[in-house]
mmCIF file of C-alpha atoms in Angstrom:
data_model
loop_
_atom_site.group_PDB
_atom_site.id
_atom_site.type_symbol
_atom_site.label_atom_id
_atom_site.label_comp_id
_atom_site.label_asym_id
_atom_site.label_seq_id
_atom_site.Cartn_x
_atom_site.Cartn_y
_atom_site.Cartn_z
ATOM 1 C CA MET A 1 101.926 80.723 58.609
ATOM 2 C CA THR A 2 101.251 83.974 60.482
ATOM 3 C CA LEU A 3 99.391 86.825 58.816
ATOM 4 C CA GLU A 4 102.552 88.938 58.830
ATOM 5 C CA ALA A 5 104.551 86.167 57.162
ATOM 6 C CA ARG A 6 101.815 85.746 54.548
ATOM 7 C CA LEU A 7 101.791 89.477 53.805
ATOM 8 C CA PHE A 8 105.564 89.580 53.349
ATOM 9 C CA GLY A 9 105.359 86.448 51.256
ATOM 10 C CA MET A 10 102.742 88.009 48.984
ATOM 11 C CA GLN A 11 104.850 91.152 48.626
ATOM 12 C CA ALA A 12 107.878 89.092 47.597
ATOM 13 C CA ALA A 13 105.787 86.993 45.215
ATOM 14 C CA PHE A 14 104.195 89.974 43.494
ATOM 15 C CA LEU A 15 107.088 92.459 43.457
ATOM 16 C CA GLY A 16 110.238 90.365 43.670
ATOM 17 C CA PRO A 17 111.950 88.068 41.141
ATOM 18 C CA GLU A 18 109.875 85.386 39.436
ATOM 19 C CA PRO A 19 108.811 83.002 42.238
ATOM 20 C CA SER A 20 108.913 79.232 41.985
ATOM 21 C CA ASP A 21 105.745 77.148 42.027
ATOM 22 C CA ASP A 22 106.739 75.804 45.450
ATOM 23 C CA ALA A 23 107.053 79.327 46.862
ATOM 24 C CA LEU A 24 103.631 80.250 45.488
ATOM 25 C CA ALA A 25 102.074 77.004 46.658
ATOM 26 C CA ALA A 26 102.966 77.975 50.234
ATOM 27 C CA LEU A 27 100.760 81.047 49.777
ATOM 28 C CA GLY A 28 97.900 79.677 47.724
ATOM 29 C CA ASN A 29 97.059 78.566 44.211
ATOM 30 C CA PRO A 30 100.183 79.152 42.060
ATOM 31 C CA GLY A 31 98.245 79.780 38.848
ATOM 32 C CA ARG A 32 95.941 82.299 40.465
ATOM 33 C CA LEU A 33 98.807 84.046 42.256
ATOM 34 C CA ARG A 34 100.731 84.412 38.985
ATOM 35 C CA VAL A 35 97.703 86.217 37.534
ATOM 36 C CA TYR A 36 97.607 88.484 40.600
ATOM 37 C CA ARG A 37 101.343 89.113 40.250
ATOM 38 C CA ALA A 38 100.892 90.212 36.640
ATOM 39 C CA LEU A 39 97.975 92.491 37.562
ATOM 40 C CA VAL A 40 99.825 94.141 40.450
ATOM 41 C CA ARG A 41 102.951 94.800 38.388
ATOM 42 C CA ALA A 42 100.912 96.077 35.447
ATOM 43 C CA GLY A 43 99.066 98.468 37.751
ATOM 44 C CA LEU A 44 102.298 99.867 39.150
ATOM 45 C CA PHE A 45 103.804 100.264 35.694
ATOM 46 C CA ASP A 46 100.635 102.035 34.569
ATOM 47 C CA ALA A 47 101.256 104.641 37.270
ATOM 48 C CA VAL A 48 104.707 105.194 35.777
ATOM 49 C CA ARG A 49 103.313 105.381 32.258
ATOM 50 C CA ARG A 50 100.813 108.072 33.298
ATOM 51 C CA ALA A 51 103.477 110.193 35.005
ATOM 52 C CA LEU A 52 106.342 109.686 32.519
ATOM 53 C CA PRO A 53 104.653 108.871 29.190
ATOM 54 C CA ARG A 54 107.286 110.333 26.887
ATOM 55 C CA THR A 55 110.133 108.799 28.881
ATOM 56 C CA VAL A 56 108.516 105.365 28.679
ATOM 57 C CA GLU A 57 108.047 105.819 24.935
ATOM 58 C CA ALA A 58 111.666 106.896 24.439
ATOM 59 C CA LEU A 59 112.979 103.905 26.413
ATOM 60 C CA GLY A 60 110.879 101.437 24.417
ATOM 61 C CA ALA A 61 111.285 97.830 25.524
ATOM 62 C CA ASP A 62 113.937 98.904 28.052
ATOM 63 C CA ALA A 63 111.247 100.656 30.103
ATOM 64 C CA GLU A 64 109.654 97.463 31.398
ATOM 65 C CA THR A 65 113.031 95.751 31.845
ATOM 66 C CA LEU A 66 114.247 98.641 33.974
ATOM 67 C CA PHE A 67 110.992 98.667 35.930
ATOM 68 C CA ASP A 68 111.420 94.956 36.667
ATOM 69 C CA ALA A 69 114.933 95.694 37.971
ATOM 70 C CA PHE A 70 113.475 98.482 40.122
ATOM 71 C CA LEU A 71 111.005 96.048 41.684
ATOM 72 C CA ALA A 72 113.635 93.329 42.067
ATOM 73 C CA GLU A 73 115.729 95.624 44.282
ATOM 74 C CA GLY A 74 112.942 96.014 46.804
ATOM 75 C CA HIS A 75 111.114 99.023 45.422
ATOM 76 C CA PRO A 76 108.809 100.792 45.771
ATOM 77 C CA LYS A 77 109.522 101.905 49.319
ATOM 78 C CA THR A 78 106.833 104.582 49.348
ATOM 79 C CA ARG A 79 103.294 103.996 50.537
ATOM 80 C CA TYR A 80 101.990 106.650 48.159
ATOM 81 C CA TYR A 81 101.003 105.549 44.695
ATOM 82 C CA TRP A 82 101.808 108.890 43.092
ATOM 83 C CA ARG A 83 105.388 108.783 44.424
ATOM 84 C CA ILE A 84 106.271 105.557 42.605
ATOM 85 C CA PRO A 85 107.322 107.368 39.387
ATOM 86 C CA LEU A 86 109.561 109.689 41.405
ATOM 87 C CA GLU A 87 111.163 106.777 43.209
ATOM 88 C CA LEU A 88 111.737 105.074 39.865
ATOM 89 C CA ALA A 89 113.266 108.271 38.437
ATOM 90 C CA GLY A 90 115.750 108.384 41.311
ATOM 91 C CA PHE A 91 116.540 104.713 40.793
ATOM 92 C CA LEU A 92 117.192 105.260 37.077
ATOM 93 C CA GLU A 93 119.499 108.262 37.471
ATOM 94 C CA THR A 94 122.557 106.000 37.552
ATOM 95 C CA ARG A 95 121.087 102.907 35.925
ATOM 96 C CA LEU A 96 119.993 103.923 32.440
ATOM 97 C CA PRO A 97 121.954 101.724 30.018
ATOM 98 C CA ALA A 98 124.361 103.343 27.599
ATOM 99 C CA GLY A 99 122.267 102.331 24.608
ATOM 100 C CA VAL A 100 119.148 104.360 25.446
ATOM 101 C CA PRO A 101 118.388 107.386 23.246
ATOM 102 C CA PRO A 102 120.397 110.406 24.456
ATOM 103 C CA HIS A 103 117.283 112.496 25.068
ATOM 104 C CA ALA A 104 115.741 109.859 27.378
ATOM 105 C CA ARG A 105 117.779 111.089 30.351
ATOM 106 C CA ASP A 106 116.607 114.661 29.855
ATOM 107 C CA LEU A 107 113.016 113.497 29.384
ATOM 108 C CA LEU A 108 113.199 111.557 32.637
ATOM 109 C CA ARG A 109 114.365 114.621 34.555
ATOM 110 C CA TYR A 110 111.849 116.904 32.870
ATOM 111 C CA GLU A 111 108.788 114.697 33.306
ATOM 112 C CA SER A 112 109.629 113.586 36.848
ATOM 113 C CA ASN A 113 110.098 117.196 37.964
ATOM 114 C CA ARG A 114 106.807 118.217 36.389
ATOM 115 C CA TRP A 115 105.113 115.310 38.183
ATOM 116 C CA ARG A 116 106.721 116.263 41.503
ATOM 117 C CA LEU A 117 105.696 119.905 41.187
ATOM 118 C CA ARG A 118 102.173 118.920 40.269
ATOM 119 C CA ASN A 119 101.666 116.516 43.199
ATOM 120 C CA GLU A 120 104.034 117.336 46.044
ATOM 121 C CA ALA A 121 102.643 119.041 49.174
ATOM 122 C CA PHE A 122 104.691 122.250 49.309
ATOM 123 C CA ASP A 123 104.368 125.076 51.773
ATOM 124 C CA ALA A 124 101.870 127.711 50.707
ATOM 125 C CA PRO A 125 103.394 130.164 48.211
ATOM 126 C CA PRO A 126 103.958 133.726 49.454
ATOM 127 C CA GLU A 127 101.411 136.434 48.818
ATOM 128 C CA PHE A 128 102.120 138.591 45.794
ATOM 129 C CA THR A 129 103.316 142.125 46.537
ATOM 130 C CA SER A 130 104.743 144.901 44.425
ATOM 131 C CA LEU A 131 108.291 144.417 43.201
ATOM 132 C CA SER A 132 110.914 146.261 45.203
ATOM 133 C CA PHE A 133 114.642 146.203 44.589
ATOM 134 C CA ASP A 134 115.199 147.216 48.212
ATOM 135 C CA ARG A 135 113.763 143.973 49.632
ATOM 136 C CA PRO A 136 114.779 140.325 49.305
ATOM 137 C CA PRO A 137 112.914 138.484 46.545
ATOM 138 C CA VAL A 138 110.673 135.636 47.707
ATOM 139 C CA LEU A 139 110.367 132.541 45.520
ATOM 140 C CA THR A 140 107.712 129.882 45.568
ATOM 141 C CA PRO A 141 108.991 126.634 47.099
ATOM 142 C CA ALA A 142 107.295 124.699 44.271
ATOM 143 C CA ARG A 143 109.949 125.295 41.653
ATOM 144 C CA ALA A 144 112.732 123.562 39.738
ATOM 145 C CA LEU A 145 115.529 124.741 37.469
ATOM 146 C CA LEU A 146 116.738 122.207 34.909
ATOM 147 C CA ARG A 147 119.630 122.332 32.486
ATOM 148 C CA VAL A 148 119.009 119.886 29.667
ATOM 149 C CA GLY A 149 120.660 119.073 26.369
ATOM 150 C CA HIS A 150 117.557 118.480 24.265
ATOM 151 C CA ARG A 151 114.286 120.234 23.439
ATOM 152 C CA VAL A 152 112.329 117.990 25.789
ATOM 153 C CA ASP A 153 109.896 120.773 26.633
ATOM 154 C CA VAL A 154 108.673 120.942 23.025
ATOM 155 C CA PRO A 155 106.326 118.107 22.000
ATOM 156 C CA GLY A 156 107.696 116.274 18.988
ATOM 157 C CA GLU A 157 111.169 117.805 19.299
ATOM 158 C CA ALA A 158 112.619 115.935 22.285
ATOM 159 C CA GLN A 159 115.272 114.306 20.093
ATOM 160 C CA VAL A 160 116.619 117.658 18.912
ATOM 161 C CA ALA A 161 119.910 118.397 20.653
ATOM 162 C CA GLU A 162 119.971 121.893 22.112
ATOM 163 C CA ALA A 163 121.203 123.213 25.445
ATOM 164 C CA ARG A 164 118.232 124.671 27.322
ATOM 165 C CA ILE A 165 117.596 126.058 30.787
ATOM 166 C CA LEU A 166 114.055 125.350 31.952
ATOM 167 C CA SER A 167 112.415 127.068 34.899
ATOM 168 C CA LEU A 168 109.356 125.210 36.190
ATOM 169 C CA HIS A 169 106.981 126.225 38.950
ATOM 170 C CA ARG A 170 103.497 125.431 40.202
ATOM 171 C CA ASP A 171 101.133 128.359 40.010
ATOM 172 C CA ARG A 172 98.296 129.224 42.390
ATOM 173 C CA HIS A 173 95.935 127.061 40.334
ATOM 174 C CA HIS A 174 98.200 124.005 40.783
ATOM 175 C CA ARG A 175 99.280 124.084 37.153
ATOM 176 C CA VAL A 176 102.927 123.603 36.238
ATOM 177 C CA ALA A 177 104.198 126.552 34.229
ATOM 178 C CA MET A 178 107.532 126.742 32.439
ATOM 179 C CA LEU A 179 109.887 129.348 31.042
ATOM 180 C CA VAL A 180 112.991 128.907 28.904
ATOM 181 C CA LEU A 181 115.747 131.066 30.393
ATOM 182 C CA ASN A 182 119.011 132.469 29.158
ATOM 183 C CA GLU A 183 122.167 132.191 31.242
ATOM 184 C CA THR A 184 121.708 135.591 32.885
ATOM 185 C CA SER A 185 118.109 134.896 33.915
ATOM 186 C CA ALA A 186 119.122 131.488 35.260
ATOM 187 C CA ALA A 187 121.986 133.019 37.239
ATOM 188 C CA LEU A 188 119.580 135.552 38.760
ATOM 189 C CA LEU A 189 117.102 132.862 39.736
ATOM 190 C CA GLU A 190 119.825 130.673 41.246
ATOM 191 C CA ALA A 191 121.214 133.626 43.202
ATOM 192 C CA MET A 192 117.772 134.486 44.544
ATOM 193 C CA GLY A 193 117.311 130.959 45.805
ATOM 194 C CA ALA A 194 120.792 130.810 47.335
ATOM 195 C CA SER A 195 120.607 134.219 49.054
ATOM 196 C CA PRO A 196 117.112 134.606 50.529
ATOM 197 C CA ASP A 197 118.156 137.478 52.836
ATOM 198 C CA ARG A 198 119.843 139.690 50.256
ATOM 199 C CA THR A 199 118.006 142.486 48.471
ATOM 200 C CA LEU A 200 117.086 142.118 44.834
ATOM 201 C CA SER A 201 119.277 145.130 44.052
ATOM 202 C CA ASP A 202 122.381 143.453 45.510
ATOM 203 C CA ILE A 203 121.653 140.197 43.688
ATOM 204 C CA VAL A 204 121.182 141.911 40.323
ATOM 205 C CA GLN A 205 124.391 143.890 40.743
ATOM 206 C CA ASP A 206 126.400 140.804 41.642
ATOM 207 C CA VAL A 207 125.080 138.846 38.657
ATOM 208 C CA ALA A 208 125.740 141.813 36.340
ATOM 209 C CA ARG A 209 129.342 141.983 37.525
ATOM 210 C CA ALA A 210 129.969 138.253 37.131
#
């Protein structure tokens, strides 16, 4: 067996569906490889648990079942350990079963966006200048605007149903900050992002007229 074939075989044995003893025997000691398989999968799931702790808790036993399905479909594709939770979040967007707690979907979006903003390599944020309504507003690229149906931003209250608009951004100290917006503030922020060449005055007037 070539080295490349062995590497692909190990990847399939550790990340794919449960391998047979014969398949493992072609790679080495089946008992030892099953231990390695368990350790590798546990390490990957631990990365998810660190990034999305409240989502994992809300999903309960479904969390590991869904993670197994994620691996069985050939994930993760990324070479970066920190991106695994984001890849899983994208995978789960259309695969969360109907029986999961309603707030789990909002938690997944909230925690995965916080993780992305904390770790992603964004362009440097613009320098702060005085506010002028005669110039276009400049937003940091490290931002996200989420509309959720539960109080997922409040520890201990994620199960409480309430429509909320959450504005998240990474500050200059690489901390993720958050504001709860009303509809008008959200409309302003969305308009600023969609119209980077328009002056703040024009944007405010358009939103006020809407």
